[in-house]
Short mmCIF file of C-alpha atoms and ligand atoms in Angstrom, two decimals:
data_model
loop_
_atom_site.label_atom_id
_atom_site.label_comp_id
_atom_site.label_asym_id
_atom_site.label_seq_id
_atom_site.Cartn_x
_atom_site.Cartn_y
_atom_site.Cartn_z
CA MET A 1 -9.23 -34.43 12.23
CA ILE A 2 -9.80 -31.61 14.72
CA TRP A 3 -11.15 -28.49 13.02
CA PRO A 4 -10.34 -25.01 14.33
CA ARG A 5 -13.39 -23.98 16.39
CA ARG A 6 -15.08 -20.64 16.71
CA GLN A 7 -14.29 -19.32 20.14
CA LYS A 8 -14.69 -16.10 22.03
CA LEU A 9 -11.27 -14.51 22.35
CA PRO A 10 -10.23 -12.05 25.08
CA SER A 11 -11.04 -8.41 24.28
CA ASP A 12 -7.44 -7.34 24.89
CA LEU A 13 -6.05 -9.33 21.95
CA PRO A 14 -3.08 -7.52 20.43
CA LEU A 15 -4.19 -5.77 17.24
CA VAL A 16 -2.92 -7.49 14.14
CA LYS A 17 -0.72 -5.47 11.79
CA LEU A 18 0.09 -6.98 8.40
CA GLU A 19 3.03 -5.39 6.63
CA GLY A 20 3.81 -5.64 2.92
CA PHE A 21 6.28 -3.77 0.71
CA ARG A 22 4.09 -0.73 0.13
CA VAL A 23 1.02 -1.20 2.34
CA ILE A 24 0.07 -1.92 5.94
CA LEU A 25 -3.20 -3.58 6.93
CA ARG A 26 -4.54 -3.03 10.45
CA PRO A 27 -7.97 -3.06 12.11
CA PRO A 28 -9.86 0.27 12.09
CA GLN A 29 -9.46 2.43 15.20
CA LEU A 30 -11.85 5.03 16.65
CA GLU A 31 -9.33 7.79 15.81
CA ASP A 32 -9.56 6.86 12.10
CA TRP A 33 -13.11 8.18 11.73
CA SER A 34 -12.50 11.60 10.13
CA LYS A 35 -9.90 10.33 7.63
CA TRP A 36 -11.97 7.24 6.83
CA ALA A 37 -15.14 9.33 6.35
CA LYS A 38 -13.29 11.76 4.10
CA ILE A 39 -11.97 9.09 1.76
CA ARG A 40 -15.27 7.19 1.66
CA ASP A 41 -17.09 10.43 0.85
CA LYS A 42 -14.59 11.25 -1.90
CA ASN A 43 -15.22 7.79 -3.47
CA ARG A 44 -18.98 7.76 -2.92
CA ALA A 45 -20.07 8.01 -6.56
CA PHE A 46 -17.60 5.28 -7.55
CA LEU A 47 -18.35 2.84 -4.71
CA GLU A 48 -22.11 3.17 -4.22
CA PRO A 49 -23.06 1.17 -7.36
CA LEU A 50 -20.77 -1.67 -6.19
CA GLU A 51 -21.70 -1.95 -2.49
CA PRO A 52 -24.72 -2.59 -0.26
CA THR A 53 -26.80 0.61 0.07
CA TRP A 54 -25.04 3.28 2.12
CA PRO A 55 -27.31 4.27 5.04
CA GLU A 56 -28.09 7.99 5.11
CA ASN A 57 -25.88 8.79 8.12
CA CYS A 58 -23.13 6.23 7.41
CA LEU A 59 -20.27 8.73 7.46
CA THR A 60 -21.14 10.26 10.83
CA ARG A 61 -19.04 9.73 13.95
CA ASP A 62 -21.97 8.07 15.70
CA PHE A 63 -22.44 5.52 12.91
CA TYR A 64 -18.68 4.87 12.77
CA GLU A 65 -18.58 4.16 16.52
CA ARG A 66 -21.36 1.59 16.20
CA ARG A 67 -19.62 0.06 13.21
CA TYR A 68 -16.34 -0.05 15.15
CA ALA A 69 -18.07 -1.80 18.08
CA ARG A 70 -19.54 -4.41 15.73
CA GLN A 71 -16.18 -4.97 14.01
CA THR A 72 -14.45 -5.40 17.37
CA LYS A 73 -17.07 -7.91 18.53
CA ASP A 74 -16.87 -9.79 15.23
CA ARG A 75 -13.10 -10.06 15.60
CA GLN A 76 -13.35 -11.22 19.21
CA GLN A 77 -15.90 -13.85 18.19
CA ASP A 78 -13.92 -14.99 15.13
CA ARG A 79 -16.79 -14.03 12.79
CA ALA A 80 -15.09 -11.41 10.62
CA TYR A 81 -11.85 -9.43 10.49
CA SER A 82 -11.82 -5.87 9.12
CA PHE A 83 -8.70 -4.07 7.99
CA LEU A 84 -7.89 -0.62 6.72
CA ILE A 85 -5.20 -0.32 4.07
CA LEU A 86 -2.57 2.37 4.68
CA THR A 87 0.39 3.30 2.54
CA LYS A 88 3.66 2.52 4.27
CA GLU A 89 5.17 5.71 2.95
CA ASN A 90 2.87 8.28 4.57
CA LYS A 91 0.31 6.19 6.52
CA THR A 92 -2.63 7.49 4.46
CA ILE A 93 -5.81 5.38 4.48
CA ILE A 94 -6.41 4.22 0.90
CA GLY A 95 -8.95 1.40 1.24
CA GLY A 96 -10.19 -1.59 3.15
CA VAL A 97 -10.24 -5.39 3.16
CA ASN A 98 -12.69 -7.55 5.08
CA ILE A 99 -12.54 -11.25 5.85
CA ASN A 100 -16.28 -11.88 6.27
CA ASN A 101 -18.77 -14.65 7.05
CA ILE A 102 -16.30 -17.04 8.64
CA CYS A 103 -17.71 -20.54 8.73
CA ARG A 104 -15.91 -23.05 10.98
CA GLY A 105 -16.60 -26.76 11.54
CA ALA A 106 -15.97 -28.92 8.48
CA ALA A 107 -16.15 -25.85 6.18
CA GLN A 108 -13.39 -23.45 7.37
CA TYR A 109 -14.10 -20.81 4.74
CA ALA A 110 -14.65 -17.06 4.58
CA SER A 111 -15.53 -14.46 1.97
CA LEU A 112 -13.47 -11.45 0.95
CA GLY A 113 -14.64 -7.86 0.53
CA TYR A 114 -12.43 -4.96 -0.58
CA TRP A 115 -12.35 -1.40 -1.88
CA LEU A 116 -9.63 1.03 -2.92
CA ASP A 117 -9.52 4.80 -3.34
CA GLN A 118 -10.07 5.47 -7.05
CA ASP A 119 -6.96 7.69 -7.18
CA GLU A 120 -4.76 4.82 -5.93
CA GLN A 121 -5.86 2.19 -8.46
CA GLY A 122 -3.84 0.57 -11.21
CA VAL A 123 -0.57 0.25 -9.28
CA GLY A 124 -1.12 -3.07 -7.50
CA TYR A 125 -1.99 -1.86 -3.98
CA MET A 126 -5.01 -4.13 -3.76
CA ALA A 127 -3.22 -7.18 -5.08
CA GLU A 128 -0.59 -6.69 -2.36
CA SER A 129 -3.25 -6.08 0.31
CA LEU A 130 -5.25 -9.16 -0.59
CA ARG A 131 -2.10 -11.30 -0.57
CA LEU A 132 -1.47 -10.17 3.01
CA ALA A 133 -5.07 -10.79 4.08
CA ILE A 134 -5.26 -14.20 2.40
CA ASN A 135 -1.95 -15.26 3.95
CA TYR A 136 -3.24 -14.19 7.35
CA GLY A 137 -6.48 -16.11 6.74
CA PHE A 138 -4.73 -19.32 5.74
CA LYS A 139 -1.76 -19.22 8.14
CA ASP A 140 -3.09 -17.52 11.29
CA LEU A 141 -6.84 -18.09 11.13
CA LYS A 142 -6.34 -21.59 9.71
CA LEU A 143 -9.00 -21.09 7.07
CA HIS A 144 -9.11 -23.56 4.22
CA ARG A 145 -10.84 -21.54 1.49
CA PHE A 146 -11.75 -18.00 0.42
CA HIS A 147 -14.80 -17.04 -1.62
CA ALA A 148 -15.47 -13.81 -3.49
CA GLY A 149 -18.46 -12.71 -5.53
CA CYS A 150 -18.32 -10.04 -8.26
CA LEU A 151 -20.89 -8.27 -10.37
CA ALA A 152 -20.45 -9.67 -13.89
CA ASP A 153 -19.22 -6.34 -15.26
CA ASN A 154 -16.74 -5.58 -12.44
CA GLN A 155 -13.79 -6.45 -14.64
CA SER A 156 -11.06 -4.90 -12.46
CA SER A 157 -12.18 -7.03 -9.52
CA ILE A 158 -12.40 -10.16 -11.67
CA ASN A 159 -8.88 -9.54 -13.08
CA LEU A 160 -7.57 -9.10 -9.57
CA LEU A 161 -9.05 -12.38 -8.30
CA LEU A 162 -7.79 -14.37 -11.29
CA LYS A 163 -4.33 -12.83 -10.88
CA LEU A 164 -4.30 -13.99 -7.23
CA GLY A 165 -5.12 -17.57 -8.22
CA PHE A 166 -8.88 -17.62 -7.67
CA THR A 167 -10.91 -19.82 -10.05
CA GLU A 168 -14.30 -18.87 -11.42
CA GLU A 169 -16.60 -21.48 -9.91
CA GLY A 170 -20.09 -20.44 -10.72
CA PHE A 171 -22.87 -17.94 -10.98
CA ALA A 172 -25.36 -17.00 -8.28
CA LYS A 173 -28.66 -15.42 -9.24
CA LYS A 174 -29.81 -12.47 -7.10
CA TYR A 175 -26.92 -13.24 -4.73
CA VAL A 176 -26.36 -10.00 -2.78
CA ARG A 177 -28.36 -6.80 -2.41
CA ILE A 178 -26.09 -4.21 -4.02
CA ASN A 179 -27.09 -0.56 -4.15
CA GLY A 180 -30.70 -1.48 -3.29
CA GLN A 181 -31.13 -4.30 -5.83
CA TRP A 182 -30.64 -8.07 -5.51
CA GLN A 183 -27.96 -8.63 -8.11
CA ASP A 184 -26.48 -11.65 -9.92
CA HIS A 185 -22.82 -12.41 -9.15
CA LYS A 186 -19.96 -14.43 -10.60
CA LEU A 187 -18.48 -16.62 -7.86
CA PHE A 188 -14.76 -17.20 -7.35
CA GLY A 189 -12.94 -19.53 -4.96
CA LEU A 190 -9.42 -20.14 -3.67
CA PRO A 191 -8.63 -23.23 -1.56
CA VAL A 192 -5.38 -23.21 0.40
CA GLU A 193 -4.07 -25.96 -1.88
CA ASP A 194 -3.99 -23.40 -4.75
CA TRP A 195 -2.14 -20.76 -2.68
CA ASN A 196 1.61 -20.44 -2.70
C1 LIG B 1 -11.47 -3.94 -7.49
C2 LIG B 1 -10.39 -2.92 -7.19
C3 LIG B 1 -9.93 -3.09 -5.76
C4 LIG B 1 -9.22 -3.16 -8.15
O1 LIG B 1 -8.22 -2.14 -7.94
P1 LIG B 1 -6.87 -2.19 -8.83
O2 LIG B 1 -6.06 -1.04 -8.45
O3 LIG B 1 -7.25 -2.37 -10.24
O4 LIG B 1 -6.21 -3.54 -8.35
P2 LIG B 1 -4.69 -3.88 -8.16
O5 LIG B 1 -4.17 -3.33 -6.91
O6 LIG B 1 -4.56 -5.35 -8.30
O7 LIG B 1 -3.97 -3.21 -9.38
C5 LIG B 1 -4.02 -3.88 -10.59
C6 LIG B 1 -3.57 -2.96 -11.67
O8 LIG B 1 -2.33 -2.38 -11.31
C7 LIG B 1 -1.32 -2.70 -12.30
N1 LIG B 1 -0.04 -2.76 -11.59
C8 LIG B 1 0.92 -1.81 -11.69
N2 LIG B 1 1.93 -2.12 -10.89
C9 LIG B 1 1.62 -3.27 -10.27
C10 LIG B 1 2.28 -4.08 -9.29
N3 LIG B 1 3.48 -3.75 -8.80
N4 LIG B 1 1.66 -5.20 -8.84
C11 LIG B 1 0.44 -5.55 -9.31
N5 LIG B 1 -0.25 -4.81 -10.23
C12 LIG B 1 0.34 -3.67 -10.69
C13 LIG B 1 -1.82 -3.96 -12.91
O9 LIG B 1 -1.31 -4.17 -14.21
C14 LIG B 1 -3.31 -3.70 -12.96
O10 LIG B 1 -3.64 -2.76 -13.95
P3 LIG B 1 -4.68 -3.12 -15.12
O11 LIG B 1 -5.98 -3.40 -14.41
O12 LIG B 1 -4.69 -1.90 -15.94
O13 LIG B 1 -4.10 -4.34 -15.75
C15 LIG B 1 -10.92 -1.48 -7.38
O14 LIG B 1 -11.34 -1.30 -8.72
C16 LIG B 1 -12.08 -1.11 -6.47
O15 LIG B 1 -11.88 -0.67 -5.35
N6 LIG B 1 -13.30 -1.26 -6.96
C17 LIG B 1 -14.48 -0.85 -6.22
C18 LIG B 1 -14.85 -1.81 -5.13
C19 LIG B 1 -15.01 -3.20 -5.67
O16 LIG B 1 -15.35 -3.41 -6.80
N7 LIG B 1 -14.75 -4.16 -4.79
C20 LIG B 1 -14.84 -5.55 -5.14
C21 LIG B 1 -16.23 -6.01 -5.09
S1 LIG B 1 -16.30 -7.68 -5.74
#
């Protein structure tokens, strides 16, 4: 068996665009900064308790440029793939999905991160977005498995993962530092064999 290997890809790779019925996923661009910062700022109180601590200047143009450079390098090195979610209808940024921590060799897995504008929740945008990202991961990146970890009380995220076919596989104590505290997480997994 020859496993897909991590390799440095050329920097002029065409940017991936994943199209669903109602959403488009594409990598962040430098021109997205002001719209991205606006929507992140609007959702700050909602997202901060669920994410790693927001650095003080994280919404500035300078910070965004450094973040963009890291995301580009990660994509070129097959380490992580970041996407913004836009509505197809009016091309508004409504959230993000990240395929993170790609592990090649005999593992071939990655973890999923995601967030959605609070005003756009409850209509299935994230379910559609994750289906696109997972399909891309399995078909194009040749991954074999996705992982996701949720705070035990993040019920909307847990519902979403179960709806997509993830299985609850375990519990990790003090797993990720969320909002300044090492916090316990429920762990979910989806091997390609369970994906249709
Ligand atoms: C987790 C999160 C993305 C879930 O958002 P969401 O809008 O509930 O997720 P979905 O897009 O799957 O929408 C599901 C809801 O839409 C409803 N829905 C309506 N139309 C639908 C459709 N066409 N397709 C699918 N679901 C639809 C579903 O019934 C469900 O509602 P319910 O929760 O009341 O049953 C969101 O709460 C979030 O951004 N949280 C903060 C960040 C976070 O927690 N990230 C994950 C860390 S582990």
